[in-house]
mmCIF file of C-alpha atoms in Angstrom:
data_model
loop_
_atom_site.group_PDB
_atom_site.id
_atom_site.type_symbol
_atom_site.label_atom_id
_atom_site.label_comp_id
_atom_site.label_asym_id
_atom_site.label_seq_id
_atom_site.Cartn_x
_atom_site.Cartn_y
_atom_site.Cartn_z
ATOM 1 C CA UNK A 65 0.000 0.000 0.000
ATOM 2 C CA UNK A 66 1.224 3.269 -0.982
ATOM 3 C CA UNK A 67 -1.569 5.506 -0.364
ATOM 4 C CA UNK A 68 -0.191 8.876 1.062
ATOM 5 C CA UNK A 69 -2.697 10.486 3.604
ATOM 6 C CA UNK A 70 -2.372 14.296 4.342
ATOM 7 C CA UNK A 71 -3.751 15.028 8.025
ATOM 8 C CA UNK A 72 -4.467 18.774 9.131
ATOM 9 C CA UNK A 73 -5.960 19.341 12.443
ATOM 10 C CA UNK A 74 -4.279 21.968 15.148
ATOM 11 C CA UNK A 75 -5.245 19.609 17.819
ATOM 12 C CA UNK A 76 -1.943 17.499 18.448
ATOM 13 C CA UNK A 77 -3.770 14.580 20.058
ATOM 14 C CA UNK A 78 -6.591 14.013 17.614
ATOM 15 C CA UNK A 79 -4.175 14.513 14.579
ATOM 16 C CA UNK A 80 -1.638 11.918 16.194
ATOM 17 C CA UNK A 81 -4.597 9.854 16.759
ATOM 18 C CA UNK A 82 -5.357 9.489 13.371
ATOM 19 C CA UNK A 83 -1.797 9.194 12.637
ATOM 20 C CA UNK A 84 -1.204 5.816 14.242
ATOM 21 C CA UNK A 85 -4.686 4.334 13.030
ATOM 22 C CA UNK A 86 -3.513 5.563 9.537
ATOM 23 C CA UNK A 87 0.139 3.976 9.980
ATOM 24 C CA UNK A 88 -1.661 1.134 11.599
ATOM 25 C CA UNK A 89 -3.360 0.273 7.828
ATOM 26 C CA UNK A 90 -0.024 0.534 6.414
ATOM 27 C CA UNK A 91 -0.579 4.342 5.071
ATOM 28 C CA UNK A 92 1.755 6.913 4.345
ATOM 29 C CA UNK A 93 1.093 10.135 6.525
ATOM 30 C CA UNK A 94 1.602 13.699 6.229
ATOM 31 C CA UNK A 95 0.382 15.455 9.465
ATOM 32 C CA UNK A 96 0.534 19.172 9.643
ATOM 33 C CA UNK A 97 -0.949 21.813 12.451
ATOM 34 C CA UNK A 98 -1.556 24.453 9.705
ATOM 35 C CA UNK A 99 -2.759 25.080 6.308
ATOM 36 C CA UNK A 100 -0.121 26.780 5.261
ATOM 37 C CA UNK A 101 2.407 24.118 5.715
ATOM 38 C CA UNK A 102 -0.265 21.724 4.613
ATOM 39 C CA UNK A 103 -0.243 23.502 1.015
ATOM 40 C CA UNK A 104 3.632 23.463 0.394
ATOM 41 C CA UNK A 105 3.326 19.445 1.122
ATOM 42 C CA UNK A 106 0.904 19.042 -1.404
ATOM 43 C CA UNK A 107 2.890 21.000 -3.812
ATOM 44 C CA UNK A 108 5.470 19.108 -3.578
ATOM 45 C CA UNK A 109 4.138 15.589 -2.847
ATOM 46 C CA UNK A 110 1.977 13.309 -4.143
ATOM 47 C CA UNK A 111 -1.915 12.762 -2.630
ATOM 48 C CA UNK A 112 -4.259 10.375 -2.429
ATOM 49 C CA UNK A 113 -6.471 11.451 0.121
ATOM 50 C CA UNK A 114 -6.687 14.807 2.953
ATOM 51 C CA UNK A 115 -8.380 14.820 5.886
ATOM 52 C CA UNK A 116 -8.832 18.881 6.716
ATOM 53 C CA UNK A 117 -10.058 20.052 10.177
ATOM 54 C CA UNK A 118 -12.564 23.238 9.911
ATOM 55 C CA UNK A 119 -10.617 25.381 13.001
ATOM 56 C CA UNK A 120 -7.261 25.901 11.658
ATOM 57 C CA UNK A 121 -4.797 28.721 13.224
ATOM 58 C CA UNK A 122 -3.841 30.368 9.826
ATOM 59 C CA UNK A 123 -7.279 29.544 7.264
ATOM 60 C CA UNK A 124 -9.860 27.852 7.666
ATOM 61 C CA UNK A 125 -10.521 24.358 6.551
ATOM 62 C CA UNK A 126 -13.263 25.250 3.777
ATOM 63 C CA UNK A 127 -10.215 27.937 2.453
ATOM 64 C CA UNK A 128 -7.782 25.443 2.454
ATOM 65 C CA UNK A 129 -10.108 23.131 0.569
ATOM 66 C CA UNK A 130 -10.758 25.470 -2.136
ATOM 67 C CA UNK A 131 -7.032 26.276 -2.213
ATOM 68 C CA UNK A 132 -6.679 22.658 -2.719
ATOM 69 C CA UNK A 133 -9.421 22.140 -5.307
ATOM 70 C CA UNK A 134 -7.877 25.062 -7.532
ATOM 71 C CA UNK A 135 -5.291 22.396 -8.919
ATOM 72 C CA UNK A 136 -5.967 19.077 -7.383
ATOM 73 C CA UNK A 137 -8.468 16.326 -7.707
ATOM 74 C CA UNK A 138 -7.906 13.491 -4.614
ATOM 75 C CA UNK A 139 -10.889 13.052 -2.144
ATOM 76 C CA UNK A 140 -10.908 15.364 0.783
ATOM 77 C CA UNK A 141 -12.850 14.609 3.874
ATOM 78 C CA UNK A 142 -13.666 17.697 6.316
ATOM 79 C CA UNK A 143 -13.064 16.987 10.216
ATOM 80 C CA UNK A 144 -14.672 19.751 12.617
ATOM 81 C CA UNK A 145 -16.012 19.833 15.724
ATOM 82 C CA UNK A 146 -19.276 22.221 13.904
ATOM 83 C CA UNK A 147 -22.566 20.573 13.328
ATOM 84 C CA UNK A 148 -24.812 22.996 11.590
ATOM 85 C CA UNK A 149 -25.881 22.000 8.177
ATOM 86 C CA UNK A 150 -24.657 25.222 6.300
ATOM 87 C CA UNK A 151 -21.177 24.308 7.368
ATOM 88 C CA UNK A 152 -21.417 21.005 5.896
ATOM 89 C CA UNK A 153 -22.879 22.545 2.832
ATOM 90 C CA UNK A 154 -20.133 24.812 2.447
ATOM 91 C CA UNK A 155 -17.632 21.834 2.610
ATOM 92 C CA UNK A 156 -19.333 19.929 -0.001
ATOM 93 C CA UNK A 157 -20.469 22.980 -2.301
ATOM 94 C CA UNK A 158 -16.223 24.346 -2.103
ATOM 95 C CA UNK A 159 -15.528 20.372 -3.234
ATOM 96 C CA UNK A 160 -15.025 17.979 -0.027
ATOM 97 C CA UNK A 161 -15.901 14.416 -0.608
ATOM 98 C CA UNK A 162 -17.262 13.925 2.859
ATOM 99 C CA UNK A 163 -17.802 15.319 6.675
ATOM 100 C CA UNK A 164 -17.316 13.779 9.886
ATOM 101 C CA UNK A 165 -17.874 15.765 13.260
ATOM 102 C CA UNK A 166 -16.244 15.426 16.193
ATOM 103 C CA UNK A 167 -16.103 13.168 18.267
ATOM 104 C CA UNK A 168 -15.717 11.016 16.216
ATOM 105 C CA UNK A 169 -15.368 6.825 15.885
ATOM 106 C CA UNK A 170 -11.616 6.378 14.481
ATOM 107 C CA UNK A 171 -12.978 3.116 12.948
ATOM 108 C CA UNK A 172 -15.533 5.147 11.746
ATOM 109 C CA UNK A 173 -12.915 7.613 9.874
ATOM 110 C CA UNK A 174 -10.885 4.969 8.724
ATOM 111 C CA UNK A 175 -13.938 3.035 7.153
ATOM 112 C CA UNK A 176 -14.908 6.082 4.720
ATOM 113 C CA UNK A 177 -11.130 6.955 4.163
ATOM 114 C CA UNK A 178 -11.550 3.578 2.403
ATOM 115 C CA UNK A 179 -14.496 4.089 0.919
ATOM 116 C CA UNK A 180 -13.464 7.845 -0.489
ATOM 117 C CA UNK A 181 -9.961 5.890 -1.395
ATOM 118 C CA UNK A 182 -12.077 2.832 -3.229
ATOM 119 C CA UNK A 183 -14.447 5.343 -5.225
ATOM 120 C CA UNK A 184 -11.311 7.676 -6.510
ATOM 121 C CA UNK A 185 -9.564 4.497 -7.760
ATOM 122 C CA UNK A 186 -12.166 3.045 -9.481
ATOM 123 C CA UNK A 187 -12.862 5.823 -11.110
ATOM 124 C CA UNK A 188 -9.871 6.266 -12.774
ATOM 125 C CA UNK A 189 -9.721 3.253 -13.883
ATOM 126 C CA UNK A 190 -13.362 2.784 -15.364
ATOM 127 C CA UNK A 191 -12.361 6.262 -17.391
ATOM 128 C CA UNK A 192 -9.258 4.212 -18.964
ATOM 129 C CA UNK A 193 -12.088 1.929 -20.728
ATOM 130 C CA UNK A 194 -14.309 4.458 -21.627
ATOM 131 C CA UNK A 195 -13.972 7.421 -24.710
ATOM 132 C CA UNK A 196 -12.372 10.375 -23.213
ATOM 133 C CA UNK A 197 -14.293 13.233 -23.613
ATOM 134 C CA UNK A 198 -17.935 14.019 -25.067
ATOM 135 C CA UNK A 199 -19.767 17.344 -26.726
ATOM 136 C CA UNK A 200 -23.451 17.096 -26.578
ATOM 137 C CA UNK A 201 -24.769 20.602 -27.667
ATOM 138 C CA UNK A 202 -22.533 22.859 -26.409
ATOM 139 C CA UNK A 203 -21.690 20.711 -23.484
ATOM 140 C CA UNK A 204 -18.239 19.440 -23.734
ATOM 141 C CA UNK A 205 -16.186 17.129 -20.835
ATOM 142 C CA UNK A 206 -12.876 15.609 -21.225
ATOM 143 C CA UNK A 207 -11.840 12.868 -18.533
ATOM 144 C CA UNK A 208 -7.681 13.979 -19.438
ATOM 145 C CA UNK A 209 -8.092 17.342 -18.421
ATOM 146 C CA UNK A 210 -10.862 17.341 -15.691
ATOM 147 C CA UNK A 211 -12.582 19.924 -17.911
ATOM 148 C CA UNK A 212 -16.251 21.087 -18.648
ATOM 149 C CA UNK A 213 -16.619 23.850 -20.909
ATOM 150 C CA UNK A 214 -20.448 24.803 -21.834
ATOM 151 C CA UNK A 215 -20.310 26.946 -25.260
ATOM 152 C CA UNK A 216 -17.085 27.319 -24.795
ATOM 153 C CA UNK A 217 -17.046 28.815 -20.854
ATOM 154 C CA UNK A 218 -15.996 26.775 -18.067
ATOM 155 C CA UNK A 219 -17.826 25.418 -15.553
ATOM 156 C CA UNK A 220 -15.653 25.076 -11.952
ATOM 157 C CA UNK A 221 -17.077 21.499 -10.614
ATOM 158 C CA UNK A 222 -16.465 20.068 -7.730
ATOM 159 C CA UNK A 223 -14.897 16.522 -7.915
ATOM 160 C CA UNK A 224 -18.353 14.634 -7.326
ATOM 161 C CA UNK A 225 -19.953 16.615 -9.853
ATOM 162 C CA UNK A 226 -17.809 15.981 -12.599
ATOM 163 C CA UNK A 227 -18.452 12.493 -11.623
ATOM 164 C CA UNK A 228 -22.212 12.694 -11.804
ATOM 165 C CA UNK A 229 -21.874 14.482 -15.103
ATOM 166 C CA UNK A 230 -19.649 12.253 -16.607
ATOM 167 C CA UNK A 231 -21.413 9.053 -15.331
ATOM 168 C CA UNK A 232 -24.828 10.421 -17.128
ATOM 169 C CA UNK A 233 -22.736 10.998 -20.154
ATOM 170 C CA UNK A 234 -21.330 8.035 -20.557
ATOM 171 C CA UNK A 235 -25.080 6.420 -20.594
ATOM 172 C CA UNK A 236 -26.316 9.011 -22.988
ATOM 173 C CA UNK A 237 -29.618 7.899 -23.724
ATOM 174 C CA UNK A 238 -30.283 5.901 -21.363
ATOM 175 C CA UNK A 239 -32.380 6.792 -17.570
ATOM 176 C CA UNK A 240 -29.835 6.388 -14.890
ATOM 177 C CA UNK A 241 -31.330 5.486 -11.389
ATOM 178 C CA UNK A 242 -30.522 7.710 -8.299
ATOM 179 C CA UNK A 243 -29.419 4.068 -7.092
ATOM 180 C CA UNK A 244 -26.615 3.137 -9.723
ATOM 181 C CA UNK A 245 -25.146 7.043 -9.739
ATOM 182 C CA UNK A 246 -24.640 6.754 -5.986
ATOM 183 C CA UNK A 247 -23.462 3.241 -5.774
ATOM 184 C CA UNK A 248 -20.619 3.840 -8.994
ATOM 185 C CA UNK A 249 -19.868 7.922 -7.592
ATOM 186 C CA UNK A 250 -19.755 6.847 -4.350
ATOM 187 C CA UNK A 251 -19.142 3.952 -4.133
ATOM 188 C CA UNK A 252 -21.383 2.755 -1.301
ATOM 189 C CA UNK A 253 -24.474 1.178 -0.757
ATOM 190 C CA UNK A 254 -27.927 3.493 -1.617
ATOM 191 C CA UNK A 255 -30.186 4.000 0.818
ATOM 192 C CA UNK A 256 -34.368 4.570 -0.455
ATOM 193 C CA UNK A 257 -34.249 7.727 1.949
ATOM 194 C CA UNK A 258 -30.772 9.233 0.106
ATOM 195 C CA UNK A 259 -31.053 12.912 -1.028
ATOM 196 C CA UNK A 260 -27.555 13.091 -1.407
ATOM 197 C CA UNK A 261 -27.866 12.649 -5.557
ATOM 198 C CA UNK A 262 -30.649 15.076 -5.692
ATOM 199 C CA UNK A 263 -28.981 17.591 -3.844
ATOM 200 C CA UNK A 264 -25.738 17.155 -6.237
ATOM 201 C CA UNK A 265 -27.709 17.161 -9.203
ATOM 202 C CA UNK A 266 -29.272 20.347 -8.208
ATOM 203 C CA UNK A 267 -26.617 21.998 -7.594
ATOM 204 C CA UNK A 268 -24.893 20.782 -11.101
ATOM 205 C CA UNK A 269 -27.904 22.207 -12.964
ATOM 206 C CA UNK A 270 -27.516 25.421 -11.735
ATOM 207 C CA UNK A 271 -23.867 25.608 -12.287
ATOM 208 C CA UNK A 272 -24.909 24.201 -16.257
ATOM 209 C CA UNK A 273 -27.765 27.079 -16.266
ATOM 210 C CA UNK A 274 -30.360 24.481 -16.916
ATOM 211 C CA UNK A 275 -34.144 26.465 -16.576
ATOM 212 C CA UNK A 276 -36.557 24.154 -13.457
ATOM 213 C CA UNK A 277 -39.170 23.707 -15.721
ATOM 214 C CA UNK A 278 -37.123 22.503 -19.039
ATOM 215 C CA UNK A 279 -33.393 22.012 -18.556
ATOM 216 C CA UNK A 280 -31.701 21.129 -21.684
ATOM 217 C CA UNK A 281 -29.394 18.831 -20.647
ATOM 218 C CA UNK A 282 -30.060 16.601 -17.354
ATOM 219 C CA UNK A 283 -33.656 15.620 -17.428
ATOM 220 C CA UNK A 284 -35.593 14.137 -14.581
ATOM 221 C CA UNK A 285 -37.288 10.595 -15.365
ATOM 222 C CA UNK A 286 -39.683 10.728 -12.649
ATOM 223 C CA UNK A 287 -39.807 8.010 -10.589
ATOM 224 C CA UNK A 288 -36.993 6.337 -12.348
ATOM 225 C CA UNK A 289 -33.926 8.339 -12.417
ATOM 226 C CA UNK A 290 -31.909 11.417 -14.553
ATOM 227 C CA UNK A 291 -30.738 11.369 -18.457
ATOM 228 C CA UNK A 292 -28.794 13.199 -21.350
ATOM 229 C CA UNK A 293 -30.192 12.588 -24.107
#
């Protein structure tokens, strides 16, 4: 295993913590107290995965994350002591993969470390056996580059959106359940009372401009799922 985990967290003891469960699995770690120092490492390493505490001295966690999301792709799960929903929202909208509050279970961590670690790599290598890009009307999205581009402007998505996007693409044509894009994007097991894909397709169809009433690109198959046709 050569999975290299950056840990960021200004609490020593929770951030060692994680350390030794990490080490433990047979991970790499990175453990910094800042985000400053956190950045430089992943400028000059190599990622797979970040866990960022919210409370940092220098930036906050959600700054850090869009620092990180300017240039890099791996999963990132946020790690804060804050429970309201907008902060969670805020993660996910500036492109975290996931959100665990404190305390937390450090079984619990590690098991959707795995998951986010799972999803990422499976990904990458289902795009190796698929075309590489697509342009339906205006809509173009290249796996090589990470890019969308809608008439030629370019949409900023978050990791799990390009996902979604590219998912529905690859199955032009055809409905795709709520079910299968959760399972494949994230890789774990759909539950019947799961908003998570609504709330991501949403949010993708306002980013694409798509009108409520009669969006050009990802339709609604009520009952049954979303498709480009």
């Amino acid at each position: 295993m050569n999975e290299k985990i950056l840990i960021v967290d200004d609490e020593q003891e929770i951030a060692d913590l994680v350390e030794v469960y990490l080490q433990n699995d047979g991970y790499l770690v990175r453990k910094f107290y800042n985000g400053l120092d956190a950045l430089s490492c992943v400028e000059t390493e190599e990622i797979s995965l970040a866990v960022l505490d919210v409370m940092l001295p220098d930036m906050d966690g959600f700054a850090l994350c869009q620092r990180i999301r300017e240039k890099y792709l791996f999963p990132i799960i946020m790690l804060t002591a804050r429970v309201e929903d907008l902060d969670k929202i805020t993660g996910l909208t500036l492109g975290a993969d996931d959100y665990i509050t404190k305390p937390f279970n450090p079984l619990e961590l590690m098991a959707r470390i795995k998951t986010q670690l799972r999803r990422y790599t499976r990904y990458n290598q289902n795009a190796s056996r698929e075309s590489r890009e697509y342009d339906i009307r205006g809509l173009h999205i290249s796996r090589d580059s990470h890019r969308c581009t809608l008439n030629g402007t370019e949409i900023s998505l978050t990791p799990l959106e390009f996902n979604i996007l590219w998912h529905l693409c690859c199955h032009r044509g055809a409905v795709v359940s709520s079910e299968e894009l959760f399972e494949e994007v994230w890789g774990e097991r759909y539950l019947d009372s799961n908003n998570t894909v609504m709330a991501h397709v949403a949010r993708l169809r306002e980013k694409l401009h798509e009108p409520a009433r009669r969006p050009k690109y990802i339709k609604t198959v009520w009952g049954v799922g979303y498709t480009i046709e």
